[in-house]
Coordinates of C-alpha atoms and ligand atoms in Angstrom, one line a residue:
M1 CA 30.9 -6.0 4.6
I2 CA 27.6 -5.7 2.8
P3 CA 28.0 -5.4 -0.9
Y4 CA 26.3 -2.1 -1.5
F5 CA 25.3 -3.4 -5.3
C6 CA 24.2 -6.6 -6.5
K7 CA 25.6 -7.1 -9.9
T8 CA 22.9 -10.6 -9.6
F9 CA 19.7 -9.9 -11.6
F10 CA 16.9 -12.2 -12.5
T11 CA 13.2 -12.0 -13.9
I12 CA 10.3 -11.3 -11.5
L13 CA 7.3 -11.0 -13.5
P14 CA 6.3 -8.1 -15.8
F15 CA 3.3 -6.5 -13.0
H16 CA 0.9 -5.5 -16.3
H17 CA 0.8 -9.2 -15.8
L18 CA -0.2 -9.8 -12.8
K19 CA -4.2 -10.0 -13.7
T20 CA -3.4 -13.4 -15.3
H21 CA -1.2 -14.6 -12.2
L22 CA -4.7 -14.3 -9.3
T23 CA -5.8 -17.3 -9.9
N24 CA -6.9 -18.6 -6.6
P25 CA -10.4 -18.4 -6.5
I26 CA -11.0 -15.9 -3.9
F27 CA -9.7 -13.1 -5.8
D28 CA -12.4 -12.9 -7.7
I29 CA -14.7 -13.5 -4.4
I30 CA -13.3 -11.2 -2.8
S31 CA -13.9 -9.0 -5.6
Q32 CA -17.3 -9.0 -5.8
V33 CA -18.3 -8.7 -2.7
A34 CA -16.1 -5.2 -2.7
D35 CA -18.1 -4.4 -5.9
S36 CA -21.0 -5.2 -3.3
R37 CA -19.9 -3.4 -0.3
G38 CA -18.7 0.2 -2.8
V39 CA -15.4 -1.0 -0.8
Q40 CA -12.0 -1.0 -2.2
A41 CA -10.0 -4.3 -1.9
F42 CA -6.0 -4.9 -2.4
V43 CA -4.3 -7.7 -1.3
V44 CA -0.9 -6.9 -0.2
G45 CA 2.4 -7.9 0.9
G46 CA 3.9 -10.7 1.0
F47 CA 1.8 -12.3 -2.1
V48 CA 2.5 -9.8 -4.4
R49 CA 5.9 -10.1 -3.8
D50 CA 6.4 -13.9 -4.1
L51 CA 4.2 -13.7 -6.8
L52 CA 6.8 -11.1 -8.9
L53 CA 9.2 -13.2 -7.7
K54 CA 8.1 -17.0 -8.6
R55 CA 7.8 -18.2 -4.8
D56 CA 6.0 -20.2 -3.2
N57 CA 4.4 -18.6 -1.0
K58 CA 3.7 -20.5 2.9
K59 CA 0.3 -19.9 1.6
D60 CA -0.7 -16.4 3.2
I61 CA -2.4 -13.8 1.3
D62 CA -3.1 -10.3 3.3
V63 CA -6.0 -7.9 1.4
V64 CA -6.4 -4.6 3.0
V65 CA -9.5 -3.5 2.6
L66 CA -10.8 0.4 2.5
G67 CA -13.1 -0.1 4.9
S68 CA -13.6 -2.8 8.1
G69 CA -12.4 -5.3 7.3
I70 CA -13.6 -7.4 10.3
D71 CA -17.5 -7.3 8.2
F72 CA -15.4 -7.5 4.9
A73 CA -14.2 -10.7 5.8
L74 CA -16.6 -12.1 7.5
E75 CA -19.0 -12.0 3.6
V76 CA -16.1 -13.0 2.1
A77 CA -16.9 -15.6 4.5
E78 CA -20.5 -16.1 3.1
K79 CA -19.7 -16.1 -0.5
S80 CA -17.0 -19.1 -0.2
G81 CA -18.7 -21.6 1.4
S82 CA -16.0 -21.8 4.2
E83 CA -17.0 -23.9 6.5
I84 CA -14.3 -23.3 9.7
P85 CA -15.4 -19.6 11.4
V86 CA -13.2 -16.9 10.9
K87 CA -10.9 -15.9 13.4
F88 CA -10.8 -11.8 14.7
F89 CA -8.8 -9.8 15.9
K90 CA -10.5 -6.7 17.2
N91 CA -7.7 -5.3 18.1
F92 CA -6.0 -4.8 15.5
G93 CA -8.6 -4.8 13.6
T94 CA -8.4 -8.2 11.7
A95 CA -9.8 -11.4 10.2
M96 CA -8.5 -14.2 9.2
L97 CA -9.8 -16.9 6.8
N98 CA -9.4 -20.3 5.8
Y99 CA -10.4 -20.6 2.3
H100 CA -9.0 -24.4 0.8
G101 CA -5.7 -24.3 2.9
W102 CA -4.6 -20.7 2.1
E103 CA -5.3 -18.3 5.3
V104 CA -5.9 -14.9 4.4
E105 CA -6.3 -12.3 5.8
F106 CA -8.5 -9.4 6.5
V107 CA -7.3 -5.9 7.1
G108 CA -9.1 -2.4 7.0
A109 CA -5.9 0.1 6.0
R110 CA -4.6 2.0 8.8
K111 CA -1.9 4.3 9.8
E112 CA -0.3 2.7 12.8
S113 CA 1.9 4.7 15.5
Y114 CA 4.5 3.1 17.9
R115 CA 5.0 3.8 21.3
S116 CA 8.9 3.3 22.4
S117 CA 8.5 0.9 25.1
S118 CA 6.0 -1.9 23.2
R119 CA 6.1 -2.4 19.7
K120 CA 1.9 -3.0 19.8
P121 CA 0.2 -0.4 17.7
I122 CA -1.8 1.9 17.9
V123 CA -4.6 1.5 15.3
E124 CA -5.7 4.2 13.6
N125 CA -8.0 3.8 9.8
G126 CA -6.3 5.4 6.5
T127 CA -5.9 5.4 3.3
L128 CA -4.0 2.7 2.0
E129 CA -1.0 4.8 0.8
E130 CA -0.1 5.6 4.8
D131 CA -1.6 1.7 5.2
Q132 CA 1.2 1.0 2.6
N133 CA 3.6 4.0 3.8
R134 CA 3.9 1.6 7.7
R135 CA 5.1 -1.6 6.2
D136 CA 8.4 -3.1 6.5
F137 CA 10.1 -2.7 3.1
T138 CA 9.3 -1.5 0.1
I139 CA 9.4 -5.2 -1.0
N140 CA 7.2 -5.7 1.2
A141 CA 4.3 -2.6 0.1
M142 CA 3.9 -3.7 -3.1
A143 CA -0.2 -3.6 -4.2
I144 CA -2.9 -5.7 -6.8
N145 CA -5.5 -4.0 -6.8
L146 CA -9.0 -6.2 -6.4
T147 CA -11.8 -2.9 -6.5
R148 CA -13.7 -4.6 -10.5
D149 CA -13.2 -1.6 -12.4
H150 CA -9.4 -1.8 -11.9
Y151 CA -8.5 -5.7 -11.6
G152 CA -5.2 -6.6 -11.6
E153 CA -3.1 -2.9 -11.5
F154 CA -0.3 -3.1 -9.5
L155 CA 0.6 -0.4 -7.0
D156 CA 3.8 0.3 -6.1
P157 CA 5.2 3.6 -4.5
F158 CA 7.7 3.0 -2.8
D159 CA 9.4 1.1 -6.4
G160 CA 10.0 -2.5 -4.8
Q161 CA 10.0 -4.3 -7.7
R162 CA 13.2 -2.2 -8.0
D163 CA 14.2 -3.3 -5.5
L164 CA 13.1 -6.9 -6.4
N165 CA 15.3 -6.6 -10.1
N166 CA 18.6 -5.0 -8.3
K167 CA 18.2 -7.2 -5.1
V168 CA 17.9 -4.8 -1.8
I169 CA 16.2 -4.9 1.3
R170 CA 14.3 -1.5 1.7
T171 CA 12.7 0.6 3.8
P172 CA 9.2 2.6 2.5
L173 CA 10.1 5.5 5.7
D174 CA 13.6 7.1 7.9
P175 CA 14.7 3.1 7.9
N176 CA 15.1 4.9 12.1
I177 CA 11.0 5.4 12.3
T178 CA 10.2 2.2 10.5
F179 CA 13.2 -0.9 12.7
S180 CA 12.1 1.7 16.1
D181 CA 8.5 1.5 15.7
D182 CA 8.9 -1.9 15.5
P183 CA 12.7 -4.1 16.6
L184 CA 11.2 -7.8 15.6
R185 CA 12.2 -5.7 11.8
M186 CA 15.3 -5.4 12.3
M187 CA 15.6 -9.0 11.9
R188 CA 12.9 -9.7 9.5
A189 CA 15.6 -7.4 7.0
I190 CA 18.7 -9.9 7.3
R191 CA 16.1 -12.7 7.6
F192 CA 15.0 -11.5 4.1
A193 CA 18.6 -10.7 2.6
T194 CA 18.7 -14.3 3.7
Q195 CA 17.0 -16.1 2.8
L196 CA 15.9 -14.2 -0.2
N197 CA 20.0 -13.6 -0.8
F198 CA 19.2 -10.0 -0.7
I199 CA 22.1 -7.3 -0.1
I200 CA 20.6 -4.7 3.1
E201 CA 20.6 -1.2 1.1
P202 CA 23.7 0.7 3.7
V203 CA 21.9 3.1 5.3
C204 CA 19.4 0.4 6.6
F205 CA 21.6 -1.1 7.9
E206 CA 23.2 1.5 9.5
A207 CA 19.5 2.8 11.1
I208 CA 20.0 -2.0 12.9
K209 CA 23.4 -1.8 14.1
K210 CA 21.6 2.2 16.0
N211 CA 18.6 0.4 17.8
A212 CA 19.7 -3.3 17.7
D213 CA 19.9 -2.1 21.6
R214 CA 15.7 -2.0 21.2
I215 CA 15.5 -5.7 20.2
S216 CA 15.4 -6.6 24.1
I217 CA 11.5 -5.2 23.3
V218 CA 10.6 -8.1 21.7
S219 CA 9.6 -11.0 22.8
E220 CA 11.4 -14.4 22.8
E221 CA 9.6 -16.2 20.8
R222 CA 9.3 -14.1 17.4
V223 CA 12.9 -13.6 17.5
T224 CA 13.1 -17.2 17.4
D225 CA 10.8 -17.2 14.4
E226 CA 12.4 -15.0 13.5
L227 CA 15.9 -17.4 13.7
N228 CA 14.5 -20.1 13.0
L229 CA 14.1 -18.8 9.1
I230 CA 17.6 -17.8 9.2
I231 CA 19.0 -20.6 10.1
Q232 CA 16.8 -22.6 7.6
A233 CA 18.3 -21.0 4.6
K234 CA 19.6 -22.3 1.9
L235 CA 22.8 -20.2 3.6
P236 CA 22.6 -19.3 7.6
S237 CA 25.8 -18.2 8.0
R238 CA 25.1 -15.3 5.5
G239 CA 22.6 -14.0 8.0
F240 CA 24.5 -15.0 10.4
R241 CA 27.5 -13.4 10.0
M242 CA 25.2 -10.0 8.9
L243 CA 23.5 -11.0 12.5
D244 CA 26.5 -10.5 14.1
D245 CA 27.5 -7.2 12.3
A246 CA 23.7 -5.5 13.2
G247 CA 25.1 -6.0 16.7
L248 CA 21.8 -8.4 17.0
L249 CA 23.6 -11.5 17.7
N250 CA 25.3 -10.1 20.0
L251 CA 22.5 -9.3 22.8
I252 CA 19.6 -12.1 21.3
F253 CA 22.3 -15.4 21.3
P254 CA 25.6 -14.3 24.0
S255 CA 27.1 -17.7 24.0
F256 CA 27.6 -17.8 20.3
C257 CA 29.4 -14.4 19.9
E258 CA 31.7 -16.3 23.1
L259 CA 33.1 -19.3 19.9
K260 CA 34.8 -15.7 18.7
G261 CA 38.6 -15.3 18.8
V262 CA 42.4 -17.3 18.3
D263 CA 44.5 -17.3 21.0
T264 CA 48.2 -18.1 20.5
I265 CA 50.3 -19.4 22.6
E266 CA 54.3 -20.4 22.0
G267 CA 52.7 -19.5 18.3
K268 CA 50.5 -22.6 18.5
G269 CA 46.7 -20.8 17.9
H270 CA 43.4 -22.6 17.5
K271 CA 41.2 -22.3 15.2
D272 CA 38.3 -19.3 14.7
N273 CA 35.2 -21.8 17.1
F274 CA 33.1 -19.1 15.7
N275 CA 33.9 -19.5 11.4
H276 CA 34.4 -23.3 12.7
T277 CA 30.4 -23.6 13.8
L278 CA 29.0 -21.2 10.4
A279 CA 31.5 -23.5 7.9
V280 CA 29.4 -26.4 10.1
L281 CA 25.6 -25.1 9.2
D282 CA 26.9 -24.8 5.7
N283 CA 27.9 -27.5 5.2
V284 CA 24.9 -29.3 7.1
A285 CA 22.8 -26.9 5.2
A286 CA 23.6 -28.1 2.0
Q287 CA 22.3 -31.9 2.6
T288 CA 19.8 -31.0 4.5
D289 CA 16.1 -28.7 6.0
D290 CA 16.1 -30.4 8.7
L291 CA 16.4 -27.5 11.4
W292 CA 17.3 -29.5 14.5
L293 CA 19.6 -30.6 12.1
R294 CA 21.2 -27.2 12.1
W295 CA 20.4 -26.4 15.2
A296 CA 22.8 -29.6 16.3
A297 CA 25.1 -27.6 13.5
I298 CA 25.0 -24.4 15.5
L299 CA 25.4 -25.2 19.7
H300 CA 28.1 -28.6 18.3
D301 CA 31.6 -26.4 19.7
I302 CA 29.1 -24.0 21.8
A303 CA 31.4 -25.0 24.9
K304 CA 35.0 -24.9 23.1
P305 CA 35.4 -21.4 24.5
Q306 CA 34.1 -22.6 29.0
T307 CA 36.4 -25.8 28.2
K308 CA 39.5 -24.6 26.4
K309 CA 42.7 -24.7 27.6
F310 CA 46.4 -25.0 26.6
I311 CA 49.0 -27.6 28.1
Q312 CA 52.5 -27.1 27.2
G313 CA 53.8 -29.9 24.6
T314 CA 50.6 -30.1 23.8
G315 CA 48.8 -27.7 22.2
W316 CA 45.1 -26.7 22.5
T317 CA 42.0 -28.9 24.0
F318 CA 38.6 -28.9 24.9
H319 CA 38.5 -31.4 26.6
A320 CA 34.9 -33.5 27.4
H321 CA 34.1 -30.0 25.2
E322 CA 30.7 -32.1 24.0
F323 CA 29.4 -34.0 27.7
K324 CA 29.5 -29.3 28.1
G325 CA 27.8 -29.0 25.9
A326 CA 25.2 -31.2 25.4
K327 CA 24.4 -30.1 29.3
M328 CA 24.4 -26.5 27.9
V329 CA 21.9 -27.5 25.3
P330 CA 18.4 -27.1 27.7
R331 CA 19.7 -23.4 28.9
I332 CA 19.8 -22.3 25.6
F333 CA 16.5 -24.5 24.9
R334 CA 15.2 -22.3 27.8
D335 CA 16.0 -19.6 26.6
F336 CA 14.8 -19.2 23.1
R337 CA 11.1 -20.1 24.1
L338 CA 12.8 -23.9 21.5
P339 CA 10.7 -26.9 22.8
L340 CA 11.8 -28.2 25.6
N341 CA 11.0 -31.8 24.0
E342 CA 12.6 -34.7 21.4
K343 CA 13.9 -32.8 19.2
M344 CA 16.5 -30.9 21.8
R345 CA 16.7 -34.7 23.4
Y346 CA 17.9 -35.3 19.5
V347 CA 19.5 -32.2 19.4
Q348 CA 21.8 -32.7 23.5
K349 CA 22.5 -36.3 22.2
M350 CA 23.8 -34.9 18.7
V351 CA 26.3 -32.6 20.5
L352 CA 27.3 -35.2 23.3
L353 CA 28.0 -37.5 20.7
H354 CA 29.6 -35.9 17.7
L355 CA 32.5 -35.9 18.4
R356 CA 32.6 -39.8 18.8
P357 CA 33.4 -41.5 14.9
I358 CA 35.8 -39.9 14.2
A359 CA 37.1 -40.7 17.9
L360 CA 36.4 -44.6 16.6
A361 CA 38.0 -43.7 13.1
E362 CA 41.2 -42.4 15.0
E363 CA 41.6 -45.2 17.3
G364 CA 40.8 -48.0 15.0
V365 CA 37.2 -49.7 14.7
T366 CA 36.2 -52.2 16.4
D367 CA 33.4 -54.3 16.5
S368 CA 31.9 -53.2 20.1
A369 CA 32.9 -49.6 19.6
I370 CA 30.9 -49.8 17.5
R371 CA 27.9 -51.8 18.8
R372 CA 27.9 -48.9 21.2
L373 CA 27.7 -46.4 18.6
L374 CA 25.1 -47.6 16.8
F375 CA 23.0 -48.3 20.8
E376 CA 23.1 -45.0 21.7
A377 CA 22.3 -42.6 18.6
G378 CA 19.8 -45.3 17.4
D379 CA 17.8 -44.0 14.7
D380 CA 19.8 -40.6 15.0
I381 CA 22.8 -41.9 13.2
D382 CA 22.4 -41.1 10.0
D383 CA 22.2 -37.9 11.8
L384 CA 24.9 -37.8 13.4
M385 CA 27.0 -39.5 11.1
L386 CA 26.3 -36.4 9.0
L387 CA 26.6 -33.3 11.2
C388 CA 30.0 -35.5 11.4
T389 CA 31.0 -35.6 8.2
A390 CA 30.1 -31.5 7.9
D391 CA 32.5 -30.8 11.4
I392 CA 36.3 -31.2 8.1
T393 CA 36.3 -27.8 7.9
S394 CA 40.2 -28.1 7.8
K395 CA 41.8 -26.2 4.5
N396 CA 44.5 -29.2 5.2
P397 CA 43.8 -31.6 2.0
V398 CA 46.3 -34.8 3.3
K399 CA 43.3 -34.5 6.5
V400 CA 40.7 -34.0 4.9
K401 CA 41.7 -37.3 2.9
R402 CA 42.1 -39.2 6.1
F403 CA 39.0 -37.9 7.8
I404 CA 36.9 -39.1 5.1
G405 CA 38.3 -42.4 4.7
N406 CA 38.5 -42.6 8.2
F407 CA 34.6 -42.5 7.8
E408 CA 34.0 -44.7 4.6
L409 CA 35.7 -47.1 7.4
V410 CA 33.4 -46.1 9.9
R411 CA 30.6 -45.8 7.5
E412 CA 31.1 -49.6 5.7
K413 CA 31.4 -51.4 10.2
L414 CA 28.0 -49.6 11.0
K415 CA 26.4 -51.1 7.9
E416 CA 28.6 -54.4 9.0
I417 CA 27.7 -54.4 12.9
E418 CA 24.0 -53.5 12.2
E419 CA 23.3 -56.6 9.8
K420 CA 24.8 -58.8 12.0
D421 CA 23.5 -57.8 15.0
K422 CA 20.8 -55.4 15.1
I423 CA 22.0 -53.2 17.7
R424 CA 20.3 -49.3 16.1
N425 CA 17.0 -48.8 18.7
W426 CA 17.8 -51.9 20.6
Q427 CA 16.1 -53.6 23.0
P428 CA 18.0 -56.2 25.3
P429 CA 16.5 -59.7 25.3
I430 CA 15.9 -59.6 29.4
S431 CA 13.0 -57.8 30.7
G432 CA 12.9 -55.7 34.2
E433 CA 10.0 -57.5 34.4
L434 CA 12.0 -60.7 34.5
I435 CA 14.4 -59.9 36.4
M436 CA 12.5 -59.8 39.2
Q437 CA 9.7 -62.6 38.8
T438 CA 12.5 -64.6 38.5
F439 CA 14.4 -63.1 41.9
G440 CA 11.1 -62.7 43.5
I441 CA 12.1 -59.2 43.5
R442 CA 10.6 -55.3 44.0
P443 CA 11.7 -52.7 41.5
S444 CA 15.7 -52.2 43.3
K445 CA 19.0 -51.2 42.3
Q446 CA 19.7 -54.8 41.6
V447 CA 17.1 -54.7 39.0
G448 CA 19.8 -51.7 37.1
I449 CA 22.9 -53.6 37.9
I450 CA 21.9 -57.0 36.6
K451 CA 20.6 -54.9 33.2
D452 CA 23.7 -52.8 32.4
A453 CA 25.4 -55.3 32.9
I454 CA 23.3 -57.9 30.9
T455 CA 23.9 -54.0 28.8
E456 CA 27.1 -54.4 28.6
A457 CA 28.0 -57.4 28.0
I458 CA 26.2 -58.2 24.9
L459 CA 28.9 -54.3 23.6
E460 CA 31.4 -55.5 24.2
G461 CA 30.6 -58.5 22.0
D462 CA 30.9 -61.7 25.6
I463 CA 27.9 -62.6 25.7
P464 CA 25.9 -62.8 21.8
N465 CA 22.5 -60.6 21.9
E466 CA 20.3 -63.6 22.3
F467 CA 18.2 -64.4 25.7
E468 CA 19.9 -67.9 26.2
A469 CA 22.7 -66.3 26.2
A470 CA 21.5 -63.3 28.8
Y471 CA 19.8 -65.4 30.7
Q472 CA 22.3 -67.4 32.1
L473 CA 24.0 -64.2 32.7
M474 CA 21.5 -62.4 34.7
V475 CA 21.3 -65.9 36.8
K476 CA 25.3 -65.1 37.0
E477 CA 25.3 -61.7 38.1
G478 CA 22.0 -62.3 40.8
E479 CA 23.6 -64.7 42.5
K480 CA 26.6 -61.9 42.3
L481 CA 24.3 -59.9 44.2
G482 CA 23.4 -63.0 46.4
L483 CA 20.3 -63.2 45.4
K484 CA 18.2 -66.8 44.3
K485 CA 16.6 -67.8 41.7
K486 CA 12.8 -67.6 42.3
I487 CA 11.3 -69.6 39.5
S488 CA 13.1 -71.6 36.2
Ligands
CTP501 N1 4.6 -6.5 7.8 C1 5.4 -5.4 8.3 N2 6.3 -5.7 9.5 C2 5.7 -5.8 10.5 C3 5.3 -7.8 9.7 C4 4.6 -8.3 8.5 O1 5.2 -3.9 8.0 N3 7.5 -6.7 12.0 C5 4.0 -5.8 6.5 C6 4.6 -6.4 5.4 O2 3.9 -5.4 4.8 C7 5.0 -7.6 4.9 C8 3.7 -7.9 5.8 O3 2.9 -7.6 7.2 O4 4.3 -8.3 3.7 C9 2.2 -9.4 5.8 O5 4.1 -9.9 7.0 P1 3.7 -11.4 7.3 O6 3.3 -12.5 7.3 O7 4.4 -12.2 8.7 O8 5.1 -11.4 6.4 P2 5.7 -11.6 4.8 O9 5.3 -10.9 4.2 O10 4.1 -12.7 4.5 O11 5.8 -13.0 4.6 P3 7.0 -15.0 5.3 O12 5.3 -15.0 4.4 O13 8.5 -15.0 4.2 O14 6.6 -14.5 6.4

């Protein structure tokens, strides 16, 4: 249950100081253009919110003009000397220009209404009040006047400043209208609440629950953008729990919801993998901003529901969940429209290997096992160790102490073997090319068999990681396959 009122206050800029905070020269240029065209212009939305919060803005400025946004943008571009062409979105009547790395978007004040089957708005000209009305949250509906005579004047019709102070997400209109108009805003509400550590006003949260089904009309890419922002927050678990309480998580990420729950047989239960995964995610988030390592935390146990078994005398097992989990990653990435590239392969690798360091620690840290892990993890070994450490969520201090101690051992051994054998990102000293030349053969299964035998022997420590020893083994392995050396 999300508490209604959050007691923690924090200082925000007093509004009468806003003029002195419009330091970006673009505001002065906009003001001059507004003057010369005889129209009013305002900076609105995220820039104003972040200015008041003294928060870094992602270099986005939204400007509302009472008139044509496109013509206005063209004149600002000309005055600012920007060489980058203005981008137009004619259907929406918006134009965007780049000013020294800032994306400045211009739009004519509008009132919008939405069709029930789409989140694409029907746009009509409107007043500033109408424009503010149709925005998502009170904290995103604040504006600052850029018109010369009123420069710096703060326009906050829905008391967004109070909501910033009270840390509350609230909609300007009836939330059912705001969310039904644009269901992506349900994700945005939870995203802002997570990023800013705000609460969502209960009436607003109820409306999200009521309209949750309408998330289906939002494109997957937009949903994923918001989910990624939640994942990148300081405490992502809070966002996931809100998504879950609102009934959205089950719609956008059903396989994650399947991690929920505890089964008990013969008095033996297993841990709740939903809560465990969220704890791992927060642990990882405390150590790194890397989105993909955070995704690895989210997916590390994703196949536990499918692999769960109760074995008499042993208890609960999740045999091979790391293999099955790694296999599930491409499908999940495809569904979320996440990139199917090296980022995906990295997450797959993390899921596949996440049990290895702990198994190593438990079963004894041999040189060959460490070499194998280094070989498979390559440069991602440090990330893997971070994930595995984050995976320790046990409440039993004795267990935790044992795990941490074992990991220390694994870390020491990793360092020692790395210095000695240089296995990280290692290439076997004999190439496939050399095998083919030596035996006068074409690319074939035999080349792979010989190469694997050499790799295995080095990882096992049967031969040193050196050319001469590897060459001798190649000859021996070739002979076993009935091959004769053609060159010496
Ligand atoms: N907006 C809205 N409904 C949406 C998206 C945006 O009402 N679905 C309005 C809000 O007033 C918002 C502004 O458009 O402040 C700009 O949107 P956007 O750039 O997406 O978000 P920001 O508020 O700037 O936040 P952030 O920079 O964190 O994305």
